[in-house]
Coordinates of N, CA and C in Angstrom, one line a residue:
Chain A
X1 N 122.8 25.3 97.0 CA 121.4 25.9 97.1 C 120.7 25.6 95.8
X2 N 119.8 24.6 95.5 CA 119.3 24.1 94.8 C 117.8 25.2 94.9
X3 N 117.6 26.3 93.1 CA 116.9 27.0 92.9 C 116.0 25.8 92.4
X4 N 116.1 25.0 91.9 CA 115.1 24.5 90.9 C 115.0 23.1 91.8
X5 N 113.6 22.3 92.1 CA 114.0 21.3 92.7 C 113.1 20.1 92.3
X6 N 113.8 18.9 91.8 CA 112.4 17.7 91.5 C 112.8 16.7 92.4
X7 N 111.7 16.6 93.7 CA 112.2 15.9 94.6 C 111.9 14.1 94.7
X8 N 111.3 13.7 93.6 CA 110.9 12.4 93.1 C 111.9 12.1 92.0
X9 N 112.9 11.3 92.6 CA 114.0 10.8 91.5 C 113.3 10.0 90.6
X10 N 112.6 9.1 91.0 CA 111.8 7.8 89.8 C 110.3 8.1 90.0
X11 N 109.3 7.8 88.8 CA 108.3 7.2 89.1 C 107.8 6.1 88.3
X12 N 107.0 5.5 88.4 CA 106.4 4.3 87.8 C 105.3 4.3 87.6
X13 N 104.4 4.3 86.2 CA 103.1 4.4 86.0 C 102.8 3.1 84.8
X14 N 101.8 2.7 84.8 CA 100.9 1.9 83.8 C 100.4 2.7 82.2
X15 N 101.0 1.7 81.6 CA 100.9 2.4 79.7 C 99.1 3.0 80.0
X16 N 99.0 3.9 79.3 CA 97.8 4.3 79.4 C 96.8 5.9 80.5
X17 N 98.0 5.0 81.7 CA 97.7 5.7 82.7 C 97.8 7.3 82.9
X18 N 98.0 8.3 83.5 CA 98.5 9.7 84.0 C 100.1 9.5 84.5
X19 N 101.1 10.3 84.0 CA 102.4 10.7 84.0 C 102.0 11.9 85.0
X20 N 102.5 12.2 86.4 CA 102.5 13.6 86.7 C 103.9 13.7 87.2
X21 N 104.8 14.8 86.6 CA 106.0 15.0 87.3 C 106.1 16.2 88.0
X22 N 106.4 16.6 89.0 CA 106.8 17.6 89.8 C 108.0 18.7 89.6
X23 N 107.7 19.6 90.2 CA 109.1 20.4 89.9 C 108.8 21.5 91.0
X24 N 109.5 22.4 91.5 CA 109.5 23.2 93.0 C 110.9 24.4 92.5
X25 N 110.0 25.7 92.9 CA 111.5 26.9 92.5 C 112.0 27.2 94.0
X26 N 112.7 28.3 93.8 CA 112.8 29.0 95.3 C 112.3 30.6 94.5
X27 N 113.4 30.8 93.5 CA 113.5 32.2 93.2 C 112.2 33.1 91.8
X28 N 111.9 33.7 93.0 CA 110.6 34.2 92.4 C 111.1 34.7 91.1
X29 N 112.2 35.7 90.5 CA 112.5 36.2 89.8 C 112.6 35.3 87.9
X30 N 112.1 33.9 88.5 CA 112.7 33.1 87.4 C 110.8 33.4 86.8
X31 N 111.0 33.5 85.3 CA 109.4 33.7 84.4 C 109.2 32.8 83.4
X32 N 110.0 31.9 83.1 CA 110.0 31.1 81.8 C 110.5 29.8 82.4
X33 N 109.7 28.5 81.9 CA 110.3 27.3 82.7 C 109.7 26.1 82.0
X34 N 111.1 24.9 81.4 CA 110.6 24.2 80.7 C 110.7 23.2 81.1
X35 N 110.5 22.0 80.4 CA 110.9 21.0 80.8 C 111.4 19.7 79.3
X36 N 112.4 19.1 80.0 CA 113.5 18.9 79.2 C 113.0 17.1 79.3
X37 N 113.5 16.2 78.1 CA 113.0 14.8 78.0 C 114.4 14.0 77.5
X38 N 115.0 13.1 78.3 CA 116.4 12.6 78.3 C 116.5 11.1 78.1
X39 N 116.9 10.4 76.9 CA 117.2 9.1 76.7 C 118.4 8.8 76.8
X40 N 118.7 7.6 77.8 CA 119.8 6.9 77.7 C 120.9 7.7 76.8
X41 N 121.9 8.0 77.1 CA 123.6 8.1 76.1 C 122.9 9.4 75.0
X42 N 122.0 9.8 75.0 CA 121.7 11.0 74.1 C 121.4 12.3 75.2
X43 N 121.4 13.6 74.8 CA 121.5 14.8 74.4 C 119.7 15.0 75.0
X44 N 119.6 15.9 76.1 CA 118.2 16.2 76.8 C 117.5 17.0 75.9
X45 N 115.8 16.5 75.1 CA 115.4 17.6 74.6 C 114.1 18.0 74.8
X46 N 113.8 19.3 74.2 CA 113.1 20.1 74.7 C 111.9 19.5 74.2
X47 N 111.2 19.3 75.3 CA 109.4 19.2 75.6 C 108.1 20.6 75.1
X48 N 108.3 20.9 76.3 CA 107.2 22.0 76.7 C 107.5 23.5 77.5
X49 N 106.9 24.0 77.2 CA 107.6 25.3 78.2 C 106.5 26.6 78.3
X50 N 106.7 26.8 79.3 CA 105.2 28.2 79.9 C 105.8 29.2 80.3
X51 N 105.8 30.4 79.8 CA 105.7 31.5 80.2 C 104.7 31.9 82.0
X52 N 105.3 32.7 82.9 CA 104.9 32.9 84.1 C 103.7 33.9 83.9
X53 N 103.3 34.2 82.8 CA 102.4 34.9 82.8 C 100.6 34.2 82.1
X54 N 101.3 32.5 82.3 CA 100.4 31.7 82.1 C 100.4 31.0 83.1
X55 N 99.2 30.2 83.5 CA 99.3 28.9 83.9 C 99.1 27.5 83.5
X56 N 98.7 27.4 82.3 CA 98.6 26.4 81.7 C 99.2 26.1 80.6
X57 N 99.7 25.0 79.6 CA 100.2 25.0 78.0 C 99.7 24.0 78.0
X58 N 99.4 23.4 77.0 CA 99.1 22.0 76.3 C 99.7 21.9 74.9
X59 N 100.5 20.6 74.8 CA 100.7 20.4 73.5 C 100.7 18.8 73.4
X60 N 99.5 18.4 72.7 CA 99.2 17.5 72.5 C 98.7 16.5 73.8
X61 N 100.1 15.2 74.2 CA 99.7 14.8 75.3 C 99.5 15.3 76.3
X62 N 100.9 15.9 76.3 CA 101.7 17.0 77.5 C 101.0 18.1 78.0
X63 N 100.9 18.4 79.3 CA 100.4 19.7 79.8 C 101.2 19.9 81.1
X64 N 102.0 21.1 80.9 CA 102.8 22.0 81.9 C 101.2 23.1 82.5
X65 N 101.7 23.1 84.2 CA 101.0 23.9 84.8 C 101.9 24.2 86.0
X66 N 101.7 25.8 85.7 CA 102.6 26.6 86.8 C 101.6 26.8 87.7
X67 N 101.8 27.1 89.4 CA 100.7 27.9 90.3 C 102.1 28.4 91.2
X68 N 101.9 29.7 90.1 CA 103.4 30.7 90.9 C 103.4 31.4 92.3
X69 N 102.1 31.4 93.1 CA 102.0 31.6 94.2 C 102.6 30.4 95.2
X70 N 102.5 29.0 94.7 CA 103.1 28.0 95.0 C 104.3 27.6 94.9
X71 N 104.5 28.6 93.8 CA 106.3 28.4 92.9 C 106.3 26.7 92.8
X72 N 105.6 26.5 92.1 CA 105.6 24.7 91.7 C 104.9 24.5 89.7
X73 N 105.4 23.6 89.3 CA 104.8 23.6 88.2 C 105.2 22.2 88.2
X74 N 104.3 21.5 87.5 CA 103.6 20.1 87.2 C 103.8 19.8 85.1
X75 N 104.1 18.5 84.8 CA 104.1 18.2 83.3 C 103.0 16.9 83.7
X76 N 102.2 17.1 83.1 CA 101.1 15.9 82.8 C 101.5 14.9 81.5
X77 N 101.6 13.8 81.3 CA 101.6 13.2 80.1 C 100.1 11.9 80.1
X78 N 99.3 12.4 79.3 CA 98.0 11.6 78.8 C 97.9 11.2 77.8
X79 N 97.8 9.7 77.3 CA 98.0 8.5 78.6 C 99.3 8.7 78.3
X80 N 100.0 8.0 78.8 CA 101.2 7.4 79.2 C 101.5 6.2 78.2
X81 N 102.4 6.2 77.5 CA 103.1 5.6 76.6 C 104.5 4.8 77.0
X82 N 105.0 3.8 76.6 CA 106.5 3.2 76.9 C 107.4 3.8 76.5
X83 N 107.4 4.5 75.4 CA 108.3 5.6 74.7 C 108.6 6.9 75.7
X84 N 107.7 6.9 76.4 CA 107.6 8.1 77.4 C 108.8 7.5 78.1
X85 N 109.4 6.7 78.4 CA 110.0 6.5 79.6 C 111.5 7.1 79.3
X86 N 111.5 8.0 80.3 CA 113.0 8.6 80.1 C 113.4 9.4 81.5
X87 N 114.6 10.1 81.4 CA 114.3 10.9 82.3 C 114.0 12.5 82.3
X88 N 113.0 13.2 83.0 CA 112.7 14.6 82.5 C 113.1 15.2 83.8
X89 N 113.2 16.5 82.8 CA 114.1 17.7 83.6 C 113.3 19.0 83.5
X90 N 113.1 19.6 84.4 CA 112.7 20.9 84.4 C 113.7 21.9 84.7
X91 N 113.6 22.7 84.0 CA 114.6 23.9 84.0 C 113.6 25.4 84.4
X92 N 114.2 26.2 84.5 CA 113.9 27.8 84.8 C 114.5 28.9 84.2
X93 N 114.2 30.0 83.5 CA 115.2 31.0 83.4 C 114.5 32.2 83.7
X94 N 115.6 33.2 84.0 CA 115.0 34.7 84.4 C 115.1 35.5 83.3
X95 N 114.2 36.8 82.9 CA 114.9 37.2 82.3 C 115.9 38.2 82.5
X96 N 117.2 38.4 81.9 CA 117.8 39.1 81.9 C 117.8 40.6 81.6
X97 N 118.6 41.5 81.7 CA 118.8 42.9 81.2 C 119.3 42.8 79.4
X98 N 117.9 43.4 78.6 CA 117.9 43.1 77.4 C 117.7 42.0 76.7
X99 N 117.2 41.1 77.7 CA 116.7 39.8 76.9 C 117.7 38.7 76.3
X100 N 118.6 38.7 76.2 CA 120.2 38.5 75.8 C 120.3 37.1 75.6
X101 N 119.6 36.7 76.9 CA 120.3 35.5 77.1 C 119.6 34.4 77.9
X102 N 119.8 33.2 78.1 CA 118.6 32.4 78.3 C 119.3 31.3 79.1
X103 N 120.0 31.7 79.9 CA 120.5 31.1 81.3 C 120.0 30.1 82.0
X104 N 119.9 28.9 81.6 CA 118.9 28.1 82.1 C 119.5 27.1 83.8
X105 N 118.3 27.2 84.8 CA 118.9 26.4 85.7 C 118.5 25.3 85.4
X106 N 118.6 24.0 85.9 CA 118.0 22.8 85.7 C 117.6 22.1 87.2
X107 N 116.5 21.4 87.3 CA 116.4 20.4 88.3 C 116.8 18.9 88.3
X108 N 117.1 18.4 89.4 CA 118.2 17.0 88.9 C 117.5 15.6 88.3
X109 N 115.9 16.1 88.0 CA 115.3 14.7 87.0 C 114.4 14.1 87.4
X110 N 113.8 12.9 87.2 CA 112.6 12.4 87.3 C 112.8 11.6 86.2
X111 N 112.9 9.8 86.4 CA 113.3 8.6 85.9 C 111.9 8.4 85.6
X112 N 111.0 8.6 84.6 CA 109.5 7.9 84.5 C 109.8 6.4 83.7
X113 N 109.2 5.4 84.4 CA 109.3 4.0 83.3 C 107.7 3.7 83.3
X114 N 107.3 3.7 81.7 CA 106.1 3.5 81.8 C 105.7 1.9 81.7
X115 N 105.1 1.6 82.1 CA 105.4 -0.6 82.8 C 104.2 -0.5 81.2
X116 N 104.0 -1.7 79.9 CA 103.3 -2.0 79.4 C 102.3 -2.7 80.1
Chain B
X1 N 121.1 17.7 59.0 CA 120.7 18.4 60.3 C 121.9 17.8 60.7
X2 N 123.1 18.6 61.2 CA 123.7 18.1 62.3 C 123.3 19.0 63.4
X3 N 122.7 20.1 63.8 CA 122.5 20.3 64.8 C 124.0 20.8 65.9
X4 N 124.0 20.5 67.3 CA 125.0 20.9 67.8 C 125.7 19.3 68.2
X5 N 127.0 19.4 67.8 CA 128.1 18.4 67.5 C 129.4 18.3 68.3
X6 N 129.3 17.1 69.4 CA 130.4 17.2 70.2 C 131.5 16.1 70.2
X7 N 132.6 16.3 70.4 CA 133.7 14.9 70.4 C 134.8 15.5 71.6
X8 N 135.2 14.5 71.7 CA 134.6 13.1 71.2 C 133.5 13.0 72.3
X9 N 133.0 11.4 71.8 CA 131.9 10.7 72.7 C 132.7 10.4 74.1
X10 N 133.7 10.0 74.4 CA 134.4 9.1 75.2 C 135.3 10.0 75.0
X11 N 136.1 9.8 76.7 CA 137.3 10.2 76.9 C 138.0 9.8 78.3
X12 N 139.1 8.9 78.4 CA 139.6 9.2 79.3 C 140.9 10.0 80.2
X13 N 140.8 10.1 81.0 CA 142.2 11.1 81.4 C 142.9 10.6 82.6
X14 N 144.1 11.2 82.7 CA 144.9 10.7 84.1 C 144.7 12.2 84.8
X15 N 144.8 12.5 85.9 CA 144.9 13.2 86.8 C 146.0 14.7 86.3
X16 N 146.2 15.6 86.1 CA 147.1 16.4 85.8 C 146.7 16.9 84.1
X17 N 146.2 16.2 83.4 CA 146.4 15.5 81.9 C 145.6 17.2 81.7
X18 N 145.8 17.7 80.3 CA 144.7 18.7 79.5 C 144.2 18.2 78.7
X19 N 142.6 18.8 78.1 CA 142.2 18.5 76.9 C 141.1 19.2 76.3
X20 N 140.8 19.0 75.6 CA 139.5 20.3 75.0 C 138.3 19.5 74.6
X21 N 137.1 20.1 75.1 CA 136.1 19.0 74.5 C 135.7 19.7 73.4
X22 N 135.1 19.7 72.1 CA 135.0 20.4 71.0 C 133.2 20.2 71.0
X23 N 132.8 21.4 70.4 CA 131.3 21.7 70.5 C 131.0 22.6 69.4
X24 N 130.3 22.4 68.2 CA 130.1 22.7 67.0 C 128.5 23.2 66.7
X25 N 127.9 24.2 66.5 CA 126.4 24.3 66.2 C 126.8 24.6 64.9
X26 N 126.1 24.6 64.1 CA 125.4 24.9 62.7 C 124.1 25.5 62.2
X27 N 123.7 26.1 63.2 CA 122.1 26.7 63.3 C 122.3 28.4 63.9
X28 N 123.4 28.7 63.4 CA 124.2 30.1 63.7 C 123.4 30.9 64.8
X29 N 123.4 29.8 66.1 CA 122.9 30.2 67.0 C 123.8 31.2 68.0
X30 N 123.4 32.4 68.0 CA 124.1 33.3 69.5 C 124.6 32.7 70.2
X31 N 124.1 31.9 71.5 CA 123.8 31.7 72.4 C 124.4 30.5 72.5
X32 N 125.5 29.5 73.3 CA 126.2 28.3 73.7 C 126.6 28.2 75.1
X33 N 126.7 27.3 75.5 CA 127.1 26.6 77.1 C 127.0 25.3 76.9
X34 N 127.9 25.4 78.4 CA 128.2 24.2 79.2 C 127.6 23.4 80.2
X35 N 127.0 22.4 80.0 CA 126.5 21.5 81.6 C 127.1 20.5 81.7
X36 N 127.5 19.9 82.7 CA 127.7 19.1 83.4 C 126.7 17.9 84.2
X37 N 126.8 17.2 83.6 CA 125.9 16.2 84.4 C 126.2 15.0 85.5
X38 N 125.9 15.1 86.8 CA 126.5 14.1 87.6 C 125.1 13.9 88.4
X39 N 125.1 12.5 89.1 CA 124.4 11.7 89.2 C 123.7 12.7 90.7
X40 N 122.2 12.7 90.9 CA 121.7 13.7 91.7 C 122.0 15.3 91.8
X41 N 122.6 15.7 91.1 CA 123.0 16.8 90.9 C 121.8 17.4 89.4
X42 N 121.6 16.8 88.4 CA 121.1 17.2 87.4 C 122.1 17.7 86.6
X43 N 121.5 18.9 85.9 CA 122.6 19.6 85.0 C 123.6 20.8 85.4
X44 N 124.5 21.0 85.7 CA 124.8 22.3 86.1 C 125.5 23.2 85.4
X45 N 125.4 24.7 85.3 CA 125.9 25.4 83.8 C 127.5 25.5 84.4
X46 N 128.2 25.4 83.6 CA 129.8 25.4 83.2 C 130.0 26.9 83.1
X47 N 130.4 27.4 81.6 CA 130.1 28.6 81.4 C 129.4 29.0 80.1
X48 N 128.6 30.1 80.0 CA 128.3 30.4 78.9 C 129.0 31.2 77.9
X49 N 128.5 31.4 76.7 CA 128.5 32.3 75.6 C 127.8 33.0 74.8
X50 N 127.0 34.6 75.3 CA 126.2 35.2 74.2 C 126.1 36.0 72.9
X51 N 127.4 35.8 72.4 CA 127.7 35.5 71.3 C 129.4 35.7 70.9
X52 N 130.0 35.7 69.5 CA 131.7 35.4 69.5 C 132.6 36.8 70.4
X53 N 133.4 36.4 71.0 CA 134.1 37.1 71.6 C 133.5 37.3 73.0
X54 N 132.6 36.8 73.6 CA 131.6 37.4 74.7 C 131.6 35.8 75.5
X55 N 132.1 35.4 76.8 CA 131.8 34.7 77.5 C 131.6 34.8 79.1
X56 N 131.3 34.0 80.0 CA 130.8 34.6 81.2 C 130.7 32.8 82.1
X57 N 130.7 33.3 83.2 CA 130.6 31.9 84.2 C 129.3 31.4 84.7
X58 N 129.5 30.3 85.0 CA 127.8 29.6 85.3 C 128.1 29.0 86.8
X59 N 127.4 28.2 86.9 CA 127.2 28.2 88.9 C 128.8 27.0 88.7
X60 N 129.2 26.4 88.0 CA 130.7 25.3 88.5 C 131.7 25.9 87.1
X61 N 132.3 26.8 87.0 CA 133.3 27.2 86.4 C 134.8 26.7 86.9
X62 N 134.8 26.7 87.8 CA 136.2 26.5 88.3 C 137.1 25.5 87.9
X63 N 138.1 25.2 87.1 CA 138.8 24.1 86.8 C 138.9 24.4 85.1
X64 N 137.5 24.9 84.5 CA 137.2 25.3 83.4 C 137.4 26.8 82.5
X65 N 138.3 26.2 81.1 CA 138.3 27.6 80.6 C 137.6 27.5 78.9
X66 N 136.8 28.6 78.5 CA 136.1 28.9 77.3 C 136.5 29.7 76.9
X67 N 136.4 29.8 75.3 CA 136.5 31.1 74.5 C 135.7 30.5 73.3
X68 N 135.3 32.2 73.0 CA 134.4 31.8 71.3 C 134.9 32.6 70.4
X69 N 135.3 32.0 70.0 CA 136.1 32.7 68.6 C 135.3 32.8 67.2
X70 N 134.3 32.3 67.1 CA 133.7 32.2 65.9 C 132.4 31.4 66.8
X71 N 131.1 32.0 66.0 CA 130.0 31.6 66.3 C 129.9 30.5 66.4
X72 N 129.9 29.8 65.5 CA 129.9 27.9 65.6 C 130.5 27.2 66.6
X73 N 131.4 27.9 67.4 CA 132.4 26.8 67.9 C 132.5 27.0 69.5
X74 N 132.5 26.3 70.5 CA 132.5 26.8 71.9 C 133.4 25.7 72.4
X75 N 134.6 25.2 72.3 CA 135.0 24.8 72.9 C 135.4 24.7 74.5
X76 N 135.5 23.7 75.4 CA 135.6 23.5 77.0 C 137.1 23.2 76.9
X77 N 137.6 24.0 77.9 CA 139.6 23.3 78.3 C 139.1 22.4 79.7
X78 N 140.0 22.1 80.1 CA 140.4 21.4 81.1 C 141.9 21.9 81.1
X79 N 142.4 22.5 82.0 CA 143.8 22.8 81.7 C 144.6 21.7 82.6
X80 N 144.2 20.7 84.2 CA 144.8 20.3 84.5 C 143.5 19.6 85.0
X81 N 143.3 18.2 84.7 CA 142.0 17.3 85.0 C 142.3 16.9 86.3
X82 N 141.1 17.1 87.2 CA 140.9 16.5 88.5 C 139.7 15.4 88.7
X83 N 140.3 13.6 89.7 CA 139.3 13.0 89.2 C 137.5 13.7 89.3
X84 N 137.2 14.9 90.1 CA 136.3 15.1 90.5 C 135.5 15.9 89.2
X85 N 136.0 16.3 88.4 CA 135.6 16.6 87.0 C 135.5 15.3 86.0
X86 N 135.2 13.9 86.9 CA 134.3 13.1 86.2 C 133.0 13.4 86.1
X87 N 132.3 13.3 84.7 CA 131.4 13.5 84.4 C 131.1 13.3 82.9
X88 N 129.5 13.5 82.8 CA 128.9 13.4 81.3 C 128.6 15.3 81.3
X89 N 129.2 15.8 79.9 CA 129.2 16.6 79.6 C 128.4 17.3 78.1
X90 N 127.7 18.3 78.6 CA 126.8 18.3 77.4 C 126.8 20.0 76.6
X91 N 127.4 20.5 76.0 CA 127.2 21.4 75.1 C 125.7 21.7 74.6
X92 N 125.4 23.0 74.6 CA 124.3 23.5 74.4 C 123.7 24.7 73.4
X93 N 123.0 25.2 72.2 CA 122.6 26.4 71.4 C 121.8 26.4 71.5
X94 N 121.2 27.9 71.4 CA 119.9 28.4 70.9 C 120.3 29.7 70.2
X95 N 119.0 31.0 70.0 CA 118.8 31.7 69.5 C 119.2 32.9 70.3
X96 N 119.4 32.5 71.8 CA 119.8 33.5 72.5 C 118.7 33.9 73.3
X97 N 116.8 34.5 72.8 CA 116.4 34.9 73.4 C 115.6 34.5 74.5
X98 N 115.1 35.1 75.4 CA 114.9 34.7 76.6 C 114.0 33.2 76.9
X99 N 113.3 32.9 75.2 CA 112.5 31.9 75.6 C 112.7 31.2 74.5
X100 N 113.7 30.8 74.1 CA 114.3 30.1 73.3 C 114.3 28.7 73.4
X101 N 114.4 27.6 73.1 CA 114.2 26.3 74.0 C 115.9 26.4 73.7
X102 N 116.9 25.5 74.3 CA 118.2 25.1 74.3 C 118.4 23.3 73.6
X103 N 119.2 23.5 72.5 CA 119.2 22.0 72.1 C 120.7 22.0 72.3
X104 N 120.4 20.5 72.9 CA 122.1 20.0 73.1 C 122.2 19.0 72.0
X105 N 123.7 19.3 72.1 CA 124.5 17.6 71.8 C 124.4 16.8 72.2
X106 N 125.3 15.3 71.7 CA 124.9 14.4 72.8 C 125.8 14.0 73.8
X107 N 126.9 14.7 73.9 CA 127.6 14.7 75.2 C 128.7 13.8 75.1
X108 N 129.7 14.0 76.0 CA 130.9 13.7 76.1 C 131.4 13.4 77.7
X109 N 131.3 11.4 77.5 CA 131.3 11.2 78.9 C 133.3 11.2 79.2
X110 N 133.3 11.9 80.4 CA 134.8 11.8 80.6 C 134.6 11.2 82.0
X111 N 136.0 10.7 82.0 CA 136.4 9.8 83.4 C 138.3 10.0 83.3
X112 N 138.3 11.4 84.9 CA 139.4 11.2 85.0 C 140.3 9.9 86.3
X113 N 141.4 9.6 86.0 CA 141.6 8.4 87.1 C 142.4 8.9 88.1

């Protein structure tokens, strides 16, 4: 039972263009949710990440947007770069009793290749 | 910066075989685990650690044993490898709190035969 879900294994965009990746929860309980950036034979790392008591974050290119009535949240990348191409992951966590711990689920990816 | 540090890179195994994957932070982070990565699957948590002497299970434990004996160190057993615990394996720290971002290593692909 897949909590966290990115149902677009690849996408393909033009250098310059709009990057939009997808991501889908089930479990309302999850408030904090990031998304993760993965190259070839290295180690997934951390992008961007929003708080459920936001709907928007921007940093720099990137813009994460939650619409929690939807339980869906979106990473924008503007424009779109070759360097961008990797694969990204969105994760979720809940929080726990005393804040402790930071249990992250993950969704299974999203292959962006940005074509020059 | 070494950050969190895993070995080996590569590993292979025979069916039955034990081994330990070794997982090192240096950013005296609380907070360590385990994912697993297999192909449509994404990442899935192994088990965790919220801090030494303190560990707990994640959604695929089974086959797998942890202990933290010292903050820095989280090592993964394998007590008897099955081929189906092929995979890329990735060790994980942070600071523990709830919005922490998680930095991994770079992982440790195993292939049992």
């Amino acid at each position: 039972d897949q909590q966290v879900k990115q149902n677009s294994p690849s996408l393909s965009v033009q250098e310059g263009r709009i990057s939009i990746l997808n991501c889908d929860y089930t479990n309302s309980m999850f408030d904090y949710f990031l998304w993760y950036k993965k190259y070839p034979a290295e180690g997934p790392t951390f992008l961007i990440s929003i708080s459920s008591i936001k709907d928007k974050n921007e940093d720099g290119r990137f813009t994460v947007f939650l619409n929690k009535s939807a339980k869906h949240l979106s990473l924008h990348i503007v424009p779109s770069q070759p360097g961008d191409s990797a694969v990204y992951f969105c994760a979720a966590s809940e929080e726990l009793k005393g804040g402790a711990t930071n249990k992250l689920i993950f969704g299974t990816g999203t292959l962006l290749a940005v074509q020059p | 910066n070494a950050g969190v540090t895993q070995t080996p890179k590569f590993q292979v195994l025979k069916t039955g075989q034990s081994m330990t994957l070794q997982c090192a932070q240096d950013m005296n982070h609380e907070y360590m685990s385990w994912y697993r990565q297999d192909p449509g699957m994404g990442l899935r948590l192994i088990h965790y650690s919220v801090g030494a002497g303190i560990t707990d299970q994640g959604e695929v434990p089974n086959g797998y044993n942890v202990s933290r004996s010292t903050t820095e160190d989280f090592p993964l057993r394998l007590l008897s490898a099955a081929p189906s615990q092929t995979s890329v394996y990735f060790c994980a720290s942070s600071r523990g709190q709830h919005n922490s971002p998680l930095h991994f290593g770079n992982g440790t692909r195993l292939t049992v035969t």
